[in-house]
Coordinates of C-alpha atoms in Angstrom, one line a residue:
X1 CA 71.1 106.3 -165.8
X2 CA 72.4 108.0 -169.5
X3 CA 75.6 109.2 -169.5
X4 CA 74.4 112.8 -169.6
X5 CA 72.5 112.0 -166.2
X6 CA 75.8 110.9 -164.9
X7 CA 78.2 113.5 -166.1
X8 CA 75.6 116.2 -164.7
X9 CA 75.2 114.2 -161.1
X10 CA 79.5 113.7 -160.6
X11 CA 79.8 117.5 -161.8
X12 CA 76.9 118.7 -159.6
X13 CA 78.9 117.0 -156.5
X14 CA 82.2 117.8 -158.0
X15 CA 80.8 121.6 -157.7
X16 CA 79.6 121.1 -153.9
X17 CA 83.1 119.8 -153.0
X18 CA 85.2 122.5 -155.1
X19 CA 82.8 125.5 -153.3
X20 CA 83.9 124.5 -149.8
X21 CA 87.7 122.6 -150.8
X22 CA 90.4 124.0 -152.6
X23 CA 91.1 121.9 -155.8
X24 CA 94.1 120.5 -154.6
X25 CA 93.0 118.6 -152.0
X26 CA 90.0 116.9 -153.8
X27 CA 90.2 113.6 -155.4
X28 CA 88.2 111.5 -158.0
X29 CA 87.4 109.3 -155.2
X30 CA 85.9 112.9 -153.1
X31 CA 84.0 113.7 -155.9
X32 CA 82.8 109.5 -156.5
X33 CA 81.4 109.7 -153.2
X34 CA 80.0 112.9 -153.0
X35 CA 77.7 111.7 -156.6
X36 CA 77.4 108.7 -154.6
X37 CA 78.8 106.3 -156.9
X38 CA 81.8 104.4 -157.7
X39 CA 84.8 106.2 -158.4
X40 CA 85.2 103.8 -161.5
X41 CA 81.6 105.2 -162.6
X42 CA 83.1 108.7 -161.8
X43 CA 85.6 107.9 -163.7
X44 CA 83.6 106.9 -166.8
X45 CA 82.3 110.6 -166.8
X46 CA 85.2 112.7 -166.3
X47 CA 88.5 111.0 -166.8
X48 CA 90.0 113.2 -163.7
X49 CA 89.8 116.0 -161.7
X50 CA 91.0 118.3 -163.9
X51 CA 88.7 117.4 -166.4
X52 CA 85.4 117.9 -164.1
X53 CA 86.8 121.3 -163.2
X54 CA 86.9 122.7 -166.6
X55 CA 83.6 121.4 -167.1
X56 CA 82.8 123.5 -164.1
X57 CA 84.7 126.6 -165.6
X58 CA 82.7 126.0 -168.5
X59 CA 79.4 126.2 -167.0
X60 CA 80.2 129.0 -164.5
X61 CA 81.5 131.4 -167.6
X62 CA 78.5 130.1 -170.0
X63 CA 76.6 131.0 -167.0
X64 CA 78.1 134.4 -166.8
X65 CA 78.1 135.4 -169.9
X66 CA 74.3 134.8 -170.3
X67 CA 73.6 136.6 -167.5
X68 CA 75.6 139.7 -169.1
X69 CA 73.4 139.4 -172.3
X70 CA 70.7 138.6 -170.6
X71 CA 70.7 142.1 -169.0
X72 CA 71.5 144.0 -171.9
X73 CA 68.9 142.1 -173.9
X74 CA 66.1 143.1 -171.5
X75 CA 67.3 146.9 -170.2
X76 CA 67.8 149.7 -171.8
X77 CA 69.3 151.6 -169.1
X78 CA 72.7 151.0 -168.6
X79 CA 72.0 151.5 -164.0
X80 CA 69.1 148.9 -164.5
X81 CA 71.4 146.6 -166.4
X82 CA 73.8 147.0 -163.8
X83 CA 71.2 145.9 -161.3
X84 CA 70.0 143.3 -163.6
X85 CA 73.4 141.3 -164.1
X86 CA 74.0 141.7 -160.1
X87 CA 71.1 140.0 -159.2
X88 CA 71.4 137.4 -162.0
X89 CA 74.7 136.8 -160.6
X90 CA 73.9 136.7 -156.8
X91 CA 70.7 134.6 -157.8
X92 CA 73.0 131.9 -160.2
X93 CA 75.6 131.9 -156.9
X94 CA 72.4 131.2 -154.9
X95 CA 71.1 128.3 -156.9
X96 CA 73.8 126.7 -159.3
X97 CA 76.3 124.9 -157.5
X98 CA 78.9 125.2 -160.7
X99 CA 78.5 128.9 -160.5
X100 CA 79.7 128.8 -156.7
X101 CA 82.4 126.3 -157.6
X102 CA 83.6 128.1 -160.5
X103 CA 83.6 130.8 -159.0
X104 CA 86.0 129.6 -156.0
X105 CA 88.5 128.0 -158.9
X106 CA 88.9 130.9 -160.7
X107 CA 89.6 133.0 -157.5
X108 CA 91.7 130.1 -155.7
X109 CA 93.2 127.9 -158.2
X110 CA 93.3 129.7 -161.6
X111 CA 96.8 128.5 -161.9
X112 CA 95.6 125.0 -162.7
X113 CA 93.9 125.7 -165.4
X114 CA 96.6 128.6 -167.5
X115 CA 95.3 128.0 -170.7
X116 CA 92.1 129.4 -169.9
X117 CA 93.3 133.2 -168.4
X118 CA 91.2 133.5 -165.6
X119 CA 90.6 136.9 -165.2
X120 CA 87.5 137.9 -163.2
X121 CA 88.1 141.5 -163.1
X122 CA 88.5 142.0 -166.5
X123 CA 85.5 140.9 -167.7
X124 CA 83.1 141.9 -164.7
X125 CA 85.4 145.0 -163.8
X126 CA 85.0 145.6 -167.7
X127 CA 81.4 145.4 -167.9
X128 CA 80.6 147.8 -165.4
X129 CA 83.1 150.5 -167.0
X130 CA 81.3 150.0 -169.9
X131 CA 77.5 150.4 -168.2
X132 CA 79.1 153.5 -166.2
X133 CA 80.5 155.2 -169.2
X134 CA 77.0 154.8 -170.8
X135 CA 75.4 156.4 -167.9
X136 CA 78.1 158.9 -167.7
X137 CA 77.7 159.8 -171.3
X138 CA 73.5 159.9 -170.6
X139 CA 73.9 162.0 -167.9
X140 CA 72.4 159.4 -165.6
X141 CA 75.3 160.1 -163.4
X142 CA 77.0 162.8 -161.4
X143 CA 79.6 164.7 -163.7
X144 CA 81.6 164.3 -160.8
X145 CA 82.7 161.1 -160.2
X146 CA 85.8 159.6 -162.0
X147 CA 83.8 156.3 -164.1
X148 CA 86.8 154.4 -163.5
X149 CA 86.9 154.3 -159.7
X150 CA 83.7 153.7 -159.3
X151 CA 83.6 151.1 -161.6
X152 CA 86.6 149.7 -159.2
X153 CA 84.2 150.4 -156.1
X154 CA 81.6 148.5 -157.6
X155 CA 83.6 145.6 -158.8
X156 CA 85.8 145.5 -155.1
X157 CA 82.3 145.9 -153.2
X158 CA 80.3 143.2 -154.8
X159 CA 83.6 140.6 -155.0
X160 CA 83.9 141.5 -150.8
X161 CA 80.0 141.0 -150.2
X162 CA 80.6 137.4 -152.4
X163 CA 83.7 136.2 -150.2
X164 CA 82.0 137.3 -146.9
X165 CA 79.1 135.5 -147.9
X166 CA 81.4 132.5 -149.3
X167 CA 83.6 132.5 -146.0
X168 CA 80.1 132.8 -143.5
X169 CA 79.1 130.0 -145.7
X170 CA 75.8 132.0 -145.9
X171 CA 75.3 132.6 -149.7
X172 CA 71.4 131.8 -149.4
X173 CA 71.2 135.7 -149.6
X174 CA 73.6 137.0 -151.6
X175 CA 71.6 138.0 -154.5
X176 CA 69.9 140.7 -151.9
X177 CA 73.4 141.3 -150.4
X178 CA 75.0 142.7 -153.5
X179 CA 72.1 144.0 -154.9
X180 CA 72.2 146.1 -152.0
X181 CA 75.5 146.7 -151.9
X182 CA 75.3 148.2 -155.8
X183 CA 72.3 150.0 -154.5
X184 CA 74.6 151.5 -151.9
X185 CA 76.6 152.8 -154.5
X186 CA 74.2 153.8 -157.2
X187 CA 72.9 156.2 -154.5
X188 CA 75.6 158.0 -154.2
X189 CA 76.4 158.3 -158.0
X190 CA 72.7 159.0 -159.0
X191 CA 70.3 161.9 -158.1
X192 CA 70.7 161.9 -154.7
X193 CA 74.3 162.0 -154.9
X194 CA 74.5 164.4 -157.8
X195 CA 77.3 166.9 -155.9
X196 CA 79.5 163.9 -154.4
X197 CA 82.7 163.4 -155.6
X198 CA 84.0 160.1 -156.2

């Protein structure tokens, strides 16, 4: 096995223990076990839990980020980016077990890791202001509504239909689950919902 193979397999388990533990109760040893090898082999890839964590981080937020360029690469509509990222997101929780892990770390132990400024609102609360304004702007959206509470709607309602998911251990649909829960919203905010008042 290369070392590339090795490092991916530990963090792979690493990110299966850290979605389910909180970070301080998992060990080298945990995460040795869980990659099923030695926890000197562990070792040799990650010199220590806190270094197979930011490795996590580090994939989650690649991960992220793509999925934000990724949506404004391939729509041109600030609502179908919107929908884009969402279900990027719900489908990278889904299938990437870093995503999920990094995910939990940020929300649960983001005071391990200070140098980093773990800040999940910011920069997913951000990026819908941004693709609300747009639409505001476009007049895709009611002149009603106030772009910064919805964008605070959206943000709270997708981050609740994550940690249900996350705490029902049921994140198999997730993807559908937010989607639907921004569709929810969109409705409201869009042509149907042109006299509501949000």
């Amino acid at each position: 096995m290369t070392h590339s193979n090795l490092k991916q397999d530990v963090r792979k388990a690493a990110a299966n223990i850290f979605a389910v533990l909180p970070y301080e109760k998992v060990s080298l040893s945990d995460i040795a076990r869980g990659a099923g090898v030695s926890e000197e082999t562990a070792r040799s890839a990650y010199s220590s839990v806190s270094a197979v964590a930011r490795d996590i981080l580090d994939v989650e937020g690649q991960t992220m980020r793509d999925a934000q360029a990724q949506a404004r690469r391939t729509e041109d509509r600030p609502i179908e980016r919107l929908r884009c990222v969402v279900a990027l997101v719900g489908s990278h929780i889904q299938t990437i077990p870093e995503v999920r892990a990094g995910l939990h770390l940020a929300a649960r132990s983001s005071e391990h890791f200070p140098e980093r400024h773990i800040d999940p609102r910011r920069t997913w609360r951000g990026f819908i202001e941004e693709q609300l304004q747009i639409a505001y702007q476009q007049g895709s959206v009611s002149t009603q509504i106030k772009v910064s509470r919805v964008a605070d709607l959206i943000f709270l309602a997708l981050l609740g239909a994550k940690e249900i998911a996350e705490m029902t251990q049921d994140c198999d649909n997730i993807s559908v689950k937010m989607s639907t829960c921004l569709d929810s919203i969109l409705e409201i905010i869009t042509d149907s919902g042109t006299n509501t008042t949000i």
